[in-house]
PDB file of C-alpha atoms in Angstrom:
ATOM      1  CA  MET A 142      93.198  72.038  81.428  1.00 57.00           C
ATOM      2  CA  GLN A 143      96.639  72.616  82.935  1.00 56.00           C
ATOM      3  CA  GLN A 144      97.412  71.373  86.428  1.00 57.00           C
ATOM      4  CA  HIS A 145     100.734  71.572  88.178  1.00 54.00           C
ATOM      5  CA  SER A 146     102.054  69.845  91.262  1.00 50.00           C
ATOM      6  CA  PHE A 147     105.203  71.333  92.752  1.00 49.00           C
ATOM      7  CA  GLN A 148     106.104  68.122  94.571  1.00 45.00           C
ATOM      8  CA  GLN A 149     108.860  66.196  92.818  1.00 46.00           C
ATOM      9  CA  GLN A 150     109.031  68.983  90.236  1.00 56.00           C
ATOM     10  CA  GLU A 151     112.039  68.417  87.995  1.00 75.00           C
ATOM     11  CA  ALA A 152     111.661  71.488  85.813  1.00 82.00           C
ATOM     12  CA  GLY A 153     112.268  74.953  87.182  1.00 94.00           C
ATOM     13  CA  ILE A 154     109.599  77.446  88.154  1.00 97.00           C
ATOM     14  CA  LEU A 155     108.964  80.926  86.825  1.00 98.00           C
ATOM     15  CA  TYR A 156     108.033  83.207  89.727  1.00 98.00           C
ATOM     16  CA  LEU A 157     106.316  86.544  89.105  1.00 98.00           C
ATOM     17  CA  VAL A 158     107.525  88.695  91.980  1.00 98.00           C
ATOM     18  CA  PRO A 159     105.892  92.068  92.703  1.00 97.00           C
ATOM     19  CA  THR A 160     108.075  94.850  94.054  1.00 97.00           C
ATOM     20  CA  PRO A 161     107.214  97.949  96.114  1.00 97.00           C
ATOM     21  CA  ILE A 162     105.612 100.875  94.295  1.00 96.00           C
ATOM     22  CA  GLY A 163     107.320 103.303  96.642  1.00 94.00           C
ATOM     23  CA  ASN A 164     107.752 102.184 100.219  1.00 96.00           C
ATOM     24  CA  LEU A 165     110.356  99.437 100.451  1.00 96.00           C
ATOM     25  CA  GLU A 166     108.660  98.069 103.571  1.00 96.00           C
ATOM     26  CA  ASP A 167     105.931  96.728 101.300  1.00 97.00           C
ATOM     27  CA  MET A 168     108.295  94.022 100.073  1.00 97.00           C
ATOM     28  CA  THR A 169     107.058  90.704 101.436  1.00 97.00           C
ATOM     29  CA  PHE A 170     109.188  88.127 103.262  1.00 97.00           C
ATOM     30  CA  ARG A 171     108.281  85.580 100.624  1.00 98.00           C
ATOM     31  CA  ALA A 172     109.322  87.871  97.771  1.00 98.00           C
ATOM     32  CA  VAL A 173     112.709  88.471  99.383  1.00 98.00           C
ATOM     33  CA  ASN A 174     113.238  84.748  99.914  1.00 98.00           C
ATOM     34  CA  ILE A 175     112.294  83.880  96.325  1.00 98.00           C
ATOM     35  CA  LEU A 176     114.723  86.482  94.965  1.00 98.00           C
ATOM     36  CA  LYS A 177     117.473  85.097  97.211  1.00 97.00           C
ATOM     37  CA  GLU A 178     116.812  81.525  96.093  1.00 97.00           C
ATOM     38  CA  ALA A 179     116.298  82.204  92.376  1.00 98.00           C
ATOM     39  CA  ASP A 180     119.000  81.125  89.969  1.00 98.00           C
ATOM     40  CA  ILE A 181     118.157  84.048  87.692  1.00 98.00           C
ATOM     41  CA  VAL A 182     116.341  87.333  88.330  1.00 98.00           C
ATOM     42  CA  LEU A 183     114.886  88.985  85.226  1.00 97.00           C
ATOM     43  CA  ALA A 184     114.259  92.726  85.436  1.00 95.00           C
ATOM     44  CA  GLU A 185     112.935  95.362  83.078  1.00 92.00           C
ATOM     45  CA  ASP A 186     115.605  97.847  84.166  1.00 93.00           C
ATOM     46  CA  THR A 187     118.507  96.273  86.021  1.00 94.00           C
ATOM     47  CA  ARG A 188     119.633  99.704  87.256  1.00 94.00           C
ATOM     48  CA  ASN A 189     116.416 100.039  89.269  1.00 94.00           C
ATOM     49  CA  THR A 190     116.291  96.455  90.458  1.00 96.00           C
ATOM     50  CA  ILE A 191     119.872  96.407  91.695  1.00 97.00           C
ATOM     51  CA  LYS A 192     118.936  99.120  94.222  1.00 96.00           C
ATOM     52  CA  LEU A 193     116.163  96.898  95.564  1.00 97.00           C
ATOM     53  CA  LEU A 194     118.423  93.864  95.715  1.00 97.00           C
ATOM     54  CA  ASN A 195     121.146  95.796  97.506  1.00 97.00           C
ATOM     55  CA  HIS A 196     118.645  97.134 100.055  1.00 97.00           C
ATOM     56  CA  PHE A 197     117.648  93.595 101.035  1.00 97.00           C
ATOM     57  CA  ASP A 198     121.179  92.230 100.708  1.00 97.00           C
ATOM     58  CA  ILE A 199     120.201  89.898  97.871  1.00 97.00           C
ATOM     59  CA  GLN A 200     123.013  88.482  95.767  1.00 96.00           C
ATOM     60  CA  ALA A 201     121.373  87.568  92.468  1.00 95.00           C
ATOM     61  CA  ASN A 202     122.225  86.678  88.910  1.00 97.00           C
ATOM     62  CA  LEU A 203     120.460  89.744  87.544  1.00 97.00           C
ATOM     63  CA  ARG A 204     119.580  89.754  83.853  1.00 96.00           C
ATOM     64  CA  SER A 205     117.601  92.067  81.603  1.00 93.00           C
ATOM     65  CA  PHE A 206     114.141  91.291  80.206  1.00 92.00           C
ATOM     66  CA  HIS A 207     112.153  94.133  78.631  1.00 83.00           C
ATOM     67  CA  GLU A 208     109.597  94.935  75.957  1.00 78.00           C
ATOM     68  CA  HIS A 209     112.234  94.749  73.229  1.00 75.00           C
ATOM     69  CA  SER A 210     113.415  91.284  74.238  1.00 75.00           C
ATOM     70  CA  ARG A 211     113.165  88.988  71.236  1.00 82.00           C
ATOM     71  CA  SER A 212     111.649  85.569  70.825  1.00 85.00           C
ATOM     72  CA  HIS A 213     115.025  83.813  70.932  1.00 89.00           C
ATOM     73  CA  GLU A 214     115.612  85.345  74.377  1.00 92.00           C
ATOM     74  CA  VAL A 215     112.274  83.960  75.569  1.00 94.00           C
ATOM     75  CA  THR A 216     113.294  80.563  74.208  1.00 94.00           C
ATOM     76  CA  ALA A 217     116.597  80.775  76.059  1.00 95.00           C
ATOM     77  CA  TRP A 218     114.873  81.401  79.415  1.00 96.00           C
ATOM     78  CA  VAL A 219     112.393  78.613  78.769  1.00 96.00           C
ATOM     79  CA  ASN A 220     115.323  76.280  78.134  1.00 96.00           C
ATOM     80  CA  GLU A 221     116.850  77.343  81.449  1.00 96.00           C
ATOM     81  CA  LEU A 222     113.603  76.387  83.160  1.00 97.00           C
ATOM     82  CA  HIS A 223     113.586  73.012  81.437  1.00 96.00           C
ATOM     83  CA  GLU A 224     117.049  72.462  82.895  1.00 96.00           C
ATOM     84  CA  GLY A 225     115.646  72.979  86.386  1.00 97.00           C
ATOM     85  CA  LYS A 226     116.601  76.606  86.953  1.00 97.00           C
ATOM     86  CA  THR A 227     114.384  78.858  89.060  1.00 98.00           C
ATOM     87  CA  ILE A 228     113.669  82.245  87.456  1.00 98.00           C
ATOM     88  CA  ALA A 229     112.120  85.261  89.176  1.00 98.00           C
ATOM     89  CA  LEU A 230     110.633  87.977  86.977  1.00 98.00           C
ATOM     90  CA  VAL A 231     110.250  91.369  88.647  1.00 97.00           C
ATOM     91  CA  SER A 232     108.706  94.671  87.666  1.00 93.00           C
ATOM     92  CA  ASP A 233     110.368  98.039  88.126  1.00 92.00           C
ATOM     93  CA  ALA A 234     107.562  98.734  90.587  1.00 94.00           C
ATOM     94  CA  GLY A 235     104.425  96.783  91.349  1.00 95.00           C
ATOM     95  CA  MET A 236     103.027  93.627  89.820  1.00 96.00           C
ATOM     96  CA  PRO A 237     104.841  92.088  86.833  1.00 96.00           C
ATOM     97  CA  LEU A 238     102.991  92.113  83.488  1.00 94.00           C
ATOM     98  CA  ILE A 239     100.692  95.000  84.498  1.00 93.00           C
ATOM     99  CA  ASN A 240     101.848  97.482  81.872  1.00 88.00           C
ATOM    100  CA  ASP A 241     105.186  95.721  82.060  1.00 87.00           C
ATOM    101  CA  PRO A 242     106.884  93.127  79.847  1.00 88.00           C
ATOM    102  CA  GLY A 243     106.583  89.443  80.602  1.00 92.00           C
ATOM    103  CA  GLN A 244     103.504  88.109  78.805  1.00 93.00           C
ATOM    104  CA  PRO A 245     105.486  86.343  76.031  1.00 94.00           C
ATOM    105  CA  LEU A 246     107.595  84.534  78.629  1.00 96.00           C
ATOM    106  CA  VAL A 247     104.591  83.482  80.707  1.00 96.00           C
ATOM    107  CA  GLN A 248     102.742  82.283  77.607  1.00 96.00           C
ATOM    108  CA  ALA A 249     105.777  80.350  76.416  1.00 96.00           C
ATOM    109  CA  CYS A 250     106.104  78.651  79.809  1.00 97.00           C
ATOM    110  CA  LEU A 251     102.459  77.617  79.837  1.00 96.00           C
ATOM    111  CA  GLU A 252     102.728  76.254  76.314  1.00 96.00           C
ATOM    112  CA  GLU A 253     105.712  74.174  77.468  1.00 95.00           C
ATOM    113  CA  ASP A 254     103.789  73.001  80.546  1.00 95.00           C
ATOM    114  CA  LEU A 255     106.220  74.785  82.848  1.00 97.00           C
ATOM    115  CA  PRO A 256     104.867  76.057  86.184  1.00 97.00           C
ATOM    116  CA  VAL A 257     104.265  79.777  86.633  1.00 98.00           C
ATOM    117  CA  VAL A 258     103.727  81.071  90.171  1.00 98.00           C
ATOM    118  CA  ALA A 259     102.555  84.619  90.889  1.00 98.00           C
ATOM    119  CA  LEU A 260     103.261  86.124  94.297  1.00 98.00           C
ATOM    120  CA  PRO A 261     100.764  88.625  95.736  1.00 97.00           C
ATOM    121  CA  GLY A 262     102.018  92.111  96.399  1.00 95.00           C
ATOM    122  CA  ALA A 263     101.996  95.793  95.621  1.00 96.00           C
ATOM    123  CA  ASN A 264      99.826  97.170  92.826  1.00 96.00           C
ATOM    124  CA  ALA A 265      99.117 100.854  92.281  1.00 97.00           C
ATOM    125  CA  ALA A 266      95.732 100.414  90.577  1.00 97.00           C
ATOM    126  CA  LEU A 267      94.138  98.339  93.342  1.00 97.00           C
ATOM    127  CA  THR A 268      95.776 100.361  96.108  1.00 97.00           C
ATOM    128  CA  ALA A 269      94.259 103.536  94.668  1.00 98.00           C
ATOM    129  CA  LEU A 270      90.869 101.907  94.081  1.00 98.00           C
ATOM    130  CA  VAL A 271      90.236 100.706  97.613  1.00 98.00           C
ATOM    131  CA  ALA A 272      91.062 104.115  99.112  1.00 98.00           C
ATOM    132  CA  SER A 273      89.417 106.183  96.384  1.00 98.00           C
ATOM    133  CA  GLY A 274      85.911 106.208  97.796  1.00 97.00           C
ATOM    134  CA  LEU A 275      84.509 105.128  94.438  1.00 97.00           C
ATOM    135  CA  PRO A 276      82.655 101.805  94.160  1.00 95.00           C
ATOM    136  CA  SER A 277      85.137  98.924  94.242  1.00 95.00           C
ATOM    137  CA  GLU A 278      82.795  95.949  93.806  1.00 94.00           C
ATOM    138  CA  GLN A 279      83.231  96.189  90.037  1.00 94.00           C
ATOM    139  CA  PHE A 280      86.036  97.946  88.224  1.00 96.00           C
ATOM    140  CA  ALA A 281      87.855  97.976  84.906  1.00 95.00           C
ATOM    141  CA  TYR A 282      91.562  98.638  84.470  1.00 96.00           C
ATOM    142  CA  TYR A 283      92.385 100.250  81.123  1.00 95.00           C
ATOM    143  CA  GLY A 284      96.133 100.788  81.396  1.00 94.00           C
ATOM    144  CA  PHE A 285      97.577 104.158  80.462  1.00 95.00           C
ATOM    145  CA  PHE A 286      95.145 106.915  79.483  1.00 96.00           C
ATOM    146  CA  PRO A 287      95.152 107.271  75.666  1.00 95.00           C
ATOM    147  CA  ARG A 288      97.344 109.970  74.146  1.00 93.00           C
ATOM    148  CA  GLY A 289      95.273 111.046  71.135  1.00 92.00           C
ATOM    149  CA  LYS A 290      92.080 113.039  71.611  1.00 91.00           C
ATOM    150  CA  ALA A 291      90.046 110.714  69.393  1.00 89.00           C
ATOM    151  CA  ASP A 292      91.187 107.715  71.428  1.00 92.00           C
ATOM    152  CA  GLN A 293      90.487 109.585  74.663  1.00 93.00           C
ATOM    153  CA  LYS A 294      86.955 110.343  73.539  1.00 90.00           C
ATOM    154  CA  ALA A 295      86.358 106.724  72.546  1.00 89.00           C
ATOM    155  CA  ALA A 296      87.683 105.432  75.872  1.00 92.00           C
ATOM    156  CA  LEU A 297      85.646 107.893  77.926  1.00 92.00           C
ATOM    157  CA  GLU A 298      82.476 107.061  76.039  1.00 87.00           C
ATOM    158  CA  ILE A 299      82.937 103.446  77.056  1.00 88.00           C
ATOM    159  CA  VAL A 300      83.640 104.458  80.669  1.00 92.00           C
ATOM    160  CA  GLY A 301      80.524 106.614  80.805  1.00 89.00           C
ATOM    161  CA  GLN A 302      78.296 103.858  79.487  1.00 83.00           C
ATOM    162  CA  ARG A 303      79.557 101.140  81.840  1.00 87.00           C
ATOM    163  CA  ASP A 304      78.735 100.883  85.531  1.00 88.00           C
ATOM    164  CA  GLU A 305      82.113  99.902  86.968  1.00 94.00           C
ATOM    165  CA  THR A 306      84.771 102.288  88.232  1.00 97.00           C
ATOM    166  CA  ALA A 307      87.428 102.931  85.575  1.00 97.00           C
ATOM    167  CA  ILE A 308      91.129 102.932  86.421  1.00 98.00           C
ATOM    168  CA  PHE A 309      93.866 104.484  84.294  1.00 98.00           C
ATOM    169  CA  TYR A 310      97.529 105.283  84.794  1.00 97.00           C
ATOM    170  CA  GLU A 311      98.612 108.736  83.697  1.00 97.00           C
ATOM    171  CA  SER A 312     101.702 110.930  83.658  1.00 96.00           C
ATOM    172  CA  PRO A 313     101.650 114.006  85.920  1.00 96.00           C
ATOM    173  CA  TYR A 314     102.455 116.056  82.822  1.00 95.00           C
ATOM    174  CA  ARG A 315      99.249 114.987  81.050  1.00 96.00           C
ATOM    175  CA  ILE A 316      96.843 114.690  83.961  1.00 97.00           C
ATOM    176  CA  LYS A 317      95.327 118.151  83.488  1.00 97.00           C
ATOM    177  CA  GLN A 318      94.466 117.415  79.891  1.00 96.00           C
ATOM    178  CA  ALA A 319      92.992 114.044  80.874  1.00 97.00           C
ATOM    179  CA  VAL A 320      90.684 115.641  83.442  1.00 97.00           C
ATOM    180  CA  SER A 321      89.708 118.296  80.902  1.00 96.00           C
ATOM    181  CA  GLN A 322      88.630 115.536  78.525  1.00 96.00           C
ATOM    182  CA  ILE A 323      86.559 113.964  81.290  1.00 96.00           C
ATOM    183  CA  VAL A 324      84.741 117.269  81.786  1.00 95.00           C
ATOM    184  CA  THR A 325      84.130 117.533  78.041  1.00 93.00           C
ATOM    185  CA  HIS A 326      82.917 114.007  77.376  1.00 91.00           C
ATOM    186  CA  LEU A 327      81.450 112.834  80.691  1.00 92.00           C
ATOM    187  CA  GLY A 328      80.328 116.071  82.282  1.00 92.00           C
ATOM    188  CA  GLU A 329      81.407 118.398  85.077  1.00 93.00           C
ATOM    189  CA  ASP A 330      79.734 116.376  87.835  1.00 93.00           C
ATOM    190  CA  THR A 331      81.502 113.096  87.053  1.00 95.00           C
ATOM    191  CA  GLN A 332      83.344 111.969  90.171  1.00 97.00           C
ATOM    192  CA  VAL A 333      87.092 111.692  89.712  1.00 98.00           C
ATOM    193  CA  VAL A 334      89.942 110.607  91.974  1.00 98.00           C
ATOM    194  CA  ILE A 335      93.640 111.187  91.367  1.00 98.00           C
ATOM    195  CA  ALA A 336      96.021 109.152  93.513  1.00 98.00           C
ATOM    196  CA  ARG A 337      99.689 110.036  93.271  1.00 97.00           C
ATOM    197  CA  GLU A 338     102.954 109.121  94.962  1.00 96.00           C
ATOM    198  CA  LEU A 339     101.264 106.063  96.473  1.00 97.00           C
ATOM    199  CA  THR A 340     102.980 104.622  99.570  1.00 97.00           C
ATOM    200  CA  LYS A 341     105.557 107.413  99.473  1.00 95.00           C
ATOM    201  CA  ARG A 342     106.081 110.362 101.796  1.00 93.00           C
ATOM    202  CA  TYR A 343     103.928 112.777  99.789  1.00 93.00           C
ATOM    203  CA  GLU A 344     101.101 110.366  98.973  1.00 97.00           C
ATOM    204  CA  GLU A 345      97.979 112.292  97.997  1.00 97.00           C
ATOM    205  CA  TYR A 346      94.393 111.632  96.950  1.00 98.00           C
ATOM    206  CA  ILE A 347      92.395 114.300  95.127  1.00 98.00           C
ATOM    207  CA  ARG A 348      88.701 113.413  95.272  1.00 98.00           C
ATOM    208  CA  ALA A 349      86.055 115.645  93.708  1.00 97.00           C
ATOM    209  CA  SER A 350      83.942 116.263  90.634  1.00 97.00           C
ATOM    210  CA  ALA A 351      85.757 116.536  87.318  1.00 97.00           C
ATOM    211  CA  ALA A 352      85.131 120.276  87.220  1.00 97.00           C
ATOM    212  CA  GLU A 353      86.447 120.762  90.756  1.00 97.00           C
ATOM    213  CA  VAL A 354      89.541 118.661  90.081  1.00 98.00           C
ATOM    214  CA  SER A 355      90.187 120.585  86.870  1.00 97.00           C
ATOM    215  CA  GLU A 356      89.985 123.867  88.758  1.00 97.00           C
ATOM    216  CA  HIS A 357      92.220 122.522  91.518  1.00 96.00           C
ATOM    217  CA  LEU A 358      94.895 121.567  89.002  1.00 96.00           C
ATOM    218  CA  LYS A 359      94.731 124.814  87.045  1.00 93.00           C
ATOM    219  CA  ASP A 360      97.596 126.517  88.883  1.00 90.00           C
ATOM    220  CA  ARG A 361      99.311 123.412  90.209  1.00 93.00           C
ATOM    221  CA  GLU A 362     101.878 121.021  88.779  1.00 93.00           C
ATOM    222  CA  LEU A 363     101.692 117.487  90.120  1.00 94.00           C
ATOM    223  CA  LYS A 364     104.690 115.258  90.588  1.00 93.00           C
ATOM    224  CA  GLY A 365     104.879 111.478  90.556  1.00 92.00           C
ATOM    225  CA  GLU A 366     102.985 108.934  88.513  1.00 91.00           C
ATOM    226  CA  CYS A 367      99.217 109.205  88.902  1.00 97.00           C
ATOM    227  CA  VAL A 368      96.381 106.731  89.091  1.00 98.00           C
ATOM    228  CA  LEU A 369      93.236 108.243  87.584  1.00 98.00           C
ATOM    229  CA  LEU A 370      89.907 106.784  88.689  1.00 98.00           C
ATOM    230  CA  ILE A 371      86.567 107.711  87.141  1.00 98.00           C
ATOM    231  CA  GLU A 372      83.102 106.786  88.294  1.00 96.00           C
ATOM    232  CA  GLY A 373      81.205 104.622  85.856  1.00 91.00           C
ATOM    233  CA  GLY A 374      77.760 105.158  84.453  1.00 84.00           C
ATOM    234  CA  SER A 375      78.014 108.902  83.836  1.00 77.00           C
ATOM    235  CA  VAL A 376      76.387 108.489  80.453  1.00 71.00           C
ATOM    236  CA  LYS A 377      73.787 105.742  80.450  1.00 60.00           C
ATOM    237  CA  LEU A 378      73.003 103.911  77.268  1.00 46.00           C
ATOM    238  CA  ALA A 379      69.776 105.402  75.993  1.00 43.00           C
ATOM    239  CA  THR A 380      67.019 103.161  74.719  1.00 44.00           C
ATOM    240  CA  ASP A 381      64.935 105.941  73.205  1.00 47.00           C
ATOM    241  CA  GLU A 382      64.826 107.585  69.799  1.00 55.00           C
ATOM    242  CA  ALA A 383      68.456 108.782  70.049  1.00 60.00           C
ATOM    243  CA  VAL A 384      69.757 105.225  69.873  1.00 68.00           C
ATOM    244  CA  SER A 385      66.984 103.937  67.650  1.00 72.00           C
ATOM    245  CA  SER A 386      68.000 106.450  65.004  1.00 75.00           C
ATOM    246  CA  LEU A 387      71.620 105.268  64.916  1.00 81.00           C
ATOM    247  CA  PRO A 388      72.846 103.263  61.935  1.00 89.00           C
ATOM    248  CA  TYR A 389      72.714  99.581  62.809  1.00 90.00           C
ATOM    249  CA  LYS A 390      76.517  99.301  62.716  1.00 89.00           C
ATOM    250  CA  GLU A 391      76.944 102.100  65.281  1.00 86.00           C
ATOM    251  CA  HIS A 392      74.214 100.636  67.469  1.00 88.00           C
ATOM    252  CA  VAL A 393      75.966  97.249  67.445  1.00 88.00           C
ATOM    253  CA  GLU A 394      79.321  98.853  68.329  1.00 85.00           C
ATOM    254  CA  LEU A 395      77.695 100.789  71.147  1.00 81.00           C
ATOM    255  CA  MET A 396      76.090  97.625  72.489  1.00 80.00           C
ATOM    256  CA  MET A 397      79.443  95.808  72.377  1.00 82.00           C
ATOM    257  CA  ALA A 398      81.172  98.623  74.250  1.00 74.00           C
ATOM    258  CA  THR A 399      78.558  99.074  76.942  1.00 67.00           C
ATOM    259  CA  LYS A 400      77.765  95.431  77.614  1.00 72.00           C
ATOM    260  CA  GLY A 401      81.142  93.884  76.831  1.00 74.00           C
ATOM    261  CA  ILE A 402      79.622  91.339  74.440  1.00 85.00           C
ATOM    262  CA  GLN A 403      80.751  89.902  71.113  1.00 89.00           C
ATOM    263  CA  ALA A 404      79.500  91.216  67.782  1.00 91.00           C
ATOM    264  CA  LYS A 405      77.209  88.250  67.116  1.00 92.00           C
ATOM    265  CA  ASP A 406      75.423  88.735  70.447  1.00 91.00           C
ATOM    266  CA  ALA A 407      75.196  92.488  69.965  1.00 90.00           C
ATOM    267  CA  ILE A 408      73.683  91.970  66.517  1.00 93.00           C
ATOM    268  CA  LYS A 409      70.984  89.747  68.034  1.00 92.00           C
ATOM    269  CA  GLU A 410      70.141  92.317  70.697  1.00 88.00           C
ATOM    270  CA  VAL A 411      70.029  95.218  68.272  1.00 90.00           C
ATOM    271  CA  ALA A 412      67.772  93.273  65.930  1.00 90.00           C
ATOM    272  CA  LYS A 413      65.453  92.533  68.842  1.00 88.00           C
ATOM    273  CA  ILE A 414      65.410  96.125  70.072  1.00 86.00           C
ATOM    274  CA  ARG A 415      64.905  97.564  66.599  1.00 88.00           C
ATOM    275  CA  GLU A 416      62.391  94.836  65.661  1.00 88.00           C
ATOM    276  CA  VAL A 417      64.108  93.945  62.400  1.00 92.00           C
ATOM    277  CA  LYS A 418      65.531  90.744  60.984  1.00 93.00           C
ATOM    278  CA  LYS A 419      68.958  89.812  62.327  1.00 92.00           C
ATOM    279  CA  GLN A 420      70.316  89.519  58.776  1.00 92.00           C
ATOM    280  CA  ILE A 421      69.613  93.197  58.157  1.00 92.00           C
ATOM    281  CA  VAL A 422      71.697  94.243  61.163  1.00 92.00           C
ATOM    282  CA  TYR A 423      74.387  91.685  60.287  1.00 92.00           C
ATOM    283  CA  ASN A 424      74.704  93.015  56.750  1.00 91.00           C
ATOM    284  CA  ASP A 425      74.943  96.621  57.900  1.00 90.00           C
ATOM    285  CA  TYR A 426      77.545  95.793  60.562  1.00 89.00           C
ATOM    286  CA  HIS A 427      79.714  93.903  58.066  1.00 90.00           C
ATOM    287  CA  ASN A 428      79.167  96.514  55.332  1.00 85.00           C
ATOM    288  CA  LEU A 429      77.367  94.003  53.128  1.00 79.00           C
ATOM    289  CA  THR A 430      74.523  96.345  52.203  1.00 60.00           C
TER     290      THR A 430
END
């Protein structure tokens, strides 16, 4: 168990600093102060971050850190922290590490017992969720909507079989095709919400059934990055003959996807449901038969 006390802290601190997703007024006082005090500010795209820093009159030692940054660069920043430097890692927009680089640096800091402090702030997924009208008690964030049709089908099958609201990011250029896939795999009546241009002047929420949203988008081109939210539970896991006739391997995979459990637990459940020995299901799942 790792525990950190920031009193009498000799090593530096890595701060994860969220930035506005559109409206600059969403920058917090604390975030501004941390960026002003930091010895180094790491940014995915320094050209974007410099605009933010200039707006708040922040003079910073701005350096680049992106998905192509190599392990020796991570080591170099960790060494700076060991020397007592304060580093602030920012996203181009929103919360660092959410579909943004930074995980290797955070992991390296934790392995070196260096403190990592995350500041609360703007996040497009949660902002869209709470105003979507879809259930927000339970939700699952999946990142960007898959590109390939096979991957889209697989993802939507999981969404339809789970109860929580699903959240994806999607490009405005691919949103029509994404909604079309929802209609195909989850049904016309599945409730969908598209949130775009969040916190900006032309912020918009499109809330309707998948079929209605698809029709709405037919002759319209959206602009701005979109958050796509889909109601869960559109396709409930059947417990009748349809599932009972599946090969054991497919039944186990379906159980893992719908219940979020490990293979060994899914194998036990399938064996119980199908009233067969666990070894039979195990062998089929691991292709040992």
